[in-house]
PDB file of C-alpha atoms in Angstrom:
ATOM      1  CA  UNK A   1     -31.622 -39.454  -2.616  1.00 43.00           C
ATOM      2  CA  UNK A   2     -32.420 -35.802  -3.278  1.00 59.00           C
ATOM      3  CA  UNK A   3     -33.211 -33.294  -0.534  1.00 65.00           C
ATOM      4  CA  UNK A   4     -36.764 -32.972  -1.867  1.00 64.00           C
ATOM      5  CA  UNK A   5     -37.277 -36.748  -1.691  1.00 68.00           C
ATOM      6  CA  UNK A   6     -35.785 -36.829   1.809  1.00 69.00           C
ATOM      7  CA  UNK A   7     -38.139 -34.076   2.957  1.00 69.00           C
ATOM      8  CA  UNK A   8     -41.163 -35.732   1.326  1.00 72.00           C
ATOM      9  CA  UNK A   9     -40.345 -39.054   2.994  1.00 73.00           C
ATOM     10  CA  UNK A  10     -39.837 -37.313   6.324  1.00 71.00           C
ATOM     11  CA  UNK A  11     -43.170 -35.468   6.125  1.00 72.00           C
ATOM     12  CA  UNK A  12     -45.111 -38.504   4.945  1.00 75.00           C
ATOM     13  CA  UNK A  13     -43.808 -40.527   7.888  1.00 74.00           C
ATOM     14  CA  UNK A  14     -45.104 -37.914  10.343  1.00 72.00           C
ATOM     15  CA  UNK A  15     -41.539 -37.200  11.418  1.00 70.00           C
ATOM     16  CA  UNK A  16     -40.444 -34.575  13.875  1.00 72.00           C
ATOM     17  CA  UNK A  17     -37.122 -32.904  14.549  1.00 73.00           C
ATOM     18  CA  UNK A  18     -35.581 -32.734  18.000  1.00 77.00           C
ATOM     19  CA  UNK A  19     -33.217 -29.814  18.502  1.00 83.00           C
ATOM     20  CA  UNK A  20     -32.302 -27.047  16.079  1.00 87.00           C
ATOM     21  CA  UNK A  21     -32.958 -27.439  12.355  1.00 85.00           C
ATOM     22  CA  UNK A  22     -31.048 -25.691   9.575  1.00 85.00           C
ATOM     23  CA  UNK A  23     -32.410 -25.897   6.029  1.00 84.00           C
ATOM     24  CA  UNK A  24     -30.347 -24.959   2.970  1.00 85.00           C
ATOM     25  CA  UNK A  25     -27.508 -23.156   4.780  1.00 85.00           C
ATOM     26  CA  UNK A  26     -29.630 -20.766   6.859  1.00 80.00           C
ATOM     27  CA  UNK A  27     -32.405 -20.195   4.336  1.00 88.00           C
ATOM     28  CA  UNK A  28     -34.648 -21.422   7.151  1.00 90.00           C
ATOM     29  CA  UNK A  29     -33.371 -22.001  10.683  1.00 91.00           C
ATOM     30  CA  UNK A  30     -35.320 -23.205  13.719  1.00 91.00           C
ATOM     31  CA  UNK A  31     -33.812 -22.494  17.153  1.00 92.00           C
ATOM     32  CA  UNK A  32     -35.620 -25.044  19.299  1.00 89.00           C
ATOM     33  CA  UNK A  33     -34.206 -23.915  22.644  1.00 92.00           C
ATOM     34  CA  UNK A  34     -35.386 -20.296  22.193  1.00 94.00           C
ATOM     35  CA  UNK A  35     -38.497 -21.129  20.118  1.00 91.00           C
ATOM     36  CA  UNK A  36     -37.379 -18.796  17.327  1.00 92.00           C
ATOM     37  CA  UNK A  37     -37.311 -19.038  13.549  1.00 93.00           C
ATOM     38  CA  UNK A  38     -34.779 -17.349  11.299  1.00 92.00           C
ATOM     39  CA  UNK A  39     -35.064 -16.771   7.579  1.00 93.00           C
ATOM     40  CA  UNK A  40     -31.699 -15.861   6.112  1.00 92.00           C
ATOM     41  CA  UNK A  41     -30.059 -16.064   9.553  1.00 92.00           C
ATOM     42  CA  UNK A  42     -28.978 -18.824  11.902  1.00 92.00           C
ATOM     43  CA  UNK A  43     -29.199 -16.599  14.977  1.00 93.00           C
ATOM     44  CA  UNK A  44     -32.776 -15.286  15.205  1.00 93.00           C
ATOM     45  CA  UNK A  45     -33.165 -12.663  17.946  1.00 94.00           C
ATOM     46  CA  UNK A  46     -36.992 -12.554  17.927  1.00 92.00           C
ATOM     47  CA  UNK A  47     -39.802 -15.090  17.396  1.00 91.00           C
ATOM     48  CA  UNK A  48     -39.489 -14.534  13.623  1.00 91.00           C
ATOM     49  CA  UNK A  49     -36.263 -12.912  12.431  1.00 92.00           C
ATOM     50  CA  UNK A  50     -35.890 -12.222   8.703  1.00 91.00           C
ATOM     51  CA  UNK A  51     -32.714 -10.965   7.063  1.00 90.00           C
ATOM     52  CA  UNK A  52     -33.604  -9.257   3.782  1.00 88.00           C
ATOM     53  CA  UNK A  53     -36.742  -7.834   2.231  1.00 85.00           C
ATOM     54  CA  UNK A  54     -40.178  -9.186   3.149  1.00 85.00           C
ATOM     55  CA  UNK A  55     -42.905  -8.880   0.533  1.00 81.00           C
ATOM     56  CA  UNK A  56     -46.561  -9.848   0.663  1.00 80.00           C
ATOM     57  CA  UNK A  57     -49.621  -8.716  -1.244  1.00 79.00           C
ATOM     58  CA  UNK A  58     -49.736  -4.974  -0.726  1.00 79.00           C
ATOM     59  CA  UNK A  59     -46.860  -4.696   1.752  1.00 81.00           C
ATOM     60  CA  UNK A  60     -43.078  -4.583   1.485  1.00 80.00           C
ATOM     61  CA  UNK A  61     -40.635  -4.235   4.370  1.00 80.00           C
ATOM     62  CA  UNK A  62     -37.143  -3.676   3.036  1.00 78.00           C
ATOM     63  CA  UNK A  63     -33.729  -3.902   4.635  1.00 76.00           C
ATOM     64  CA  UNK A  64     -33.394  -0.096   4.491  1.00 75.00           C
ATOM     65  CA  UNK A  65     -36.093   0.239   7.160  1.00 77.00           C
ATOM     66  CA  UNK A  66     -38.802   1.372   4.756  1.00 80.00           C
ATOM     67  CA  UNK A  67     -42.405   0.226   4.852  1.00 83.00           C
ATOM     68  CA  UNK A  68     -44.211   0.358   1.516  1.00 81.00           C
ATOM     69  CA  UNK A  69     -47.975  -0.129   1.207  1.00 81.00           C
ATOM     70  CA  UNK A  70     -49.101  -0.973  -2.320  1.00 77.00           C
ATOM     71  CA  UNK A  71     -52.618  -1.283  -3.625  1.00 73.00           C
ATOM     72  CA  UNK A  72     -52.384  -4.508  -5.644  1.00 66.00           C
ATOM     73  CA  UNK A  73     -55.387  -3.443  -7.731  1.00 71.00           C
ATOM     74  CA  UNK A  74     -53.894  -0.071  -8.681  1.00 69.00           C
ATOM     75  CA  UNK A  75     -50.585   1.768  -8.785  1.00 71.00           C
ATOM     76  CA  UNK A  76     -51.047   3.785  -5.581  1.00 75.00           C
ATOM     77  CA  UNK A  77     -48.175   3.532  -3.101  1.00 78.00           C
ATOM     78  CA  UNK A  78     -47.472   4.898   0.382  1.00 80.00           C
ATOM     79  CA  UNK A  79     -43.855   4.885   1.564  1.00 75.00           C
ATOM     80  CA  UNK A  80     -42.838   5.315   5.201  1.00 80.00           C
ATOM     81  CA  UNK A  81     -39.102   5.530   5.786  1.00 77.00           C
ATOM     82  CA  UNK A  82     -36.262   7.751   6.865  1.00 77.00           C
ATOM     83  CA  UNK A  83     -33.974  10.191   5.126  1.00 75.00           C
ATOM     84  CA  UNK A  84     -30.966  10.798   7.352  1.00 74.00           C
ATOM     85  CA  UNK A  85     -32.591  11.698  10.688  1.00 75.00           C
ATOM     86  CA  UNK A  86     -36.014  12.653   9.297  1.00 78.00           C
ATOM     87  CA  UNK A  87     -39.149  10.574   8.959  1.00 78.00           C
ATOM     88  CA  UNK A  88     -40.452  10.536   5.399  1.00 79.00           C
ATOM     89  CA  UNK A  89     -44.032   9.710   4.447  1.00 78.00           C
ATOM     90  CA  UNK A  90     -44.778   9.870   0.746  1.00 79.00           C
ATOM     91  CA  UNK A  91     -47.913   8.994  -1.214  1.00 80.00           C
ATOM     92  CA  UNK A  92     -47.636   8.270  -4.918  1.00 77.00           C
ATOM     93  CA  UNK A  93     -50.905   8.037  -6.807  1.00 64.00           C
ATOM     94  CA  UNK A  94     -50.631   6.204 -10.086  1.00 56.00           C
ATOM     95  CA  UNK A  95     -52.440   7.422 -13.127  1.00 51.00           C
TER      96      UNK A  95
END
């Protein structure tokens, strides 16, 4: 039986998991004793711990420590990050 079929059967039966859960070799990890979730890590240190870049409509948090605000309806971008020991804030207006 495939993993997808196993998961579908589990969800349809109203199943629950006791203890930690690790999906697809740390793609998604649930630490039940600490009530934490890890994406890309099996040792989450906060309530939600993501290893890698997070992207949503209009916002990107990358693994370089930069925060990028994008206007999904235009090409305007605001970047907040660091360059060595300096804070950098840059606005790029698209034409």
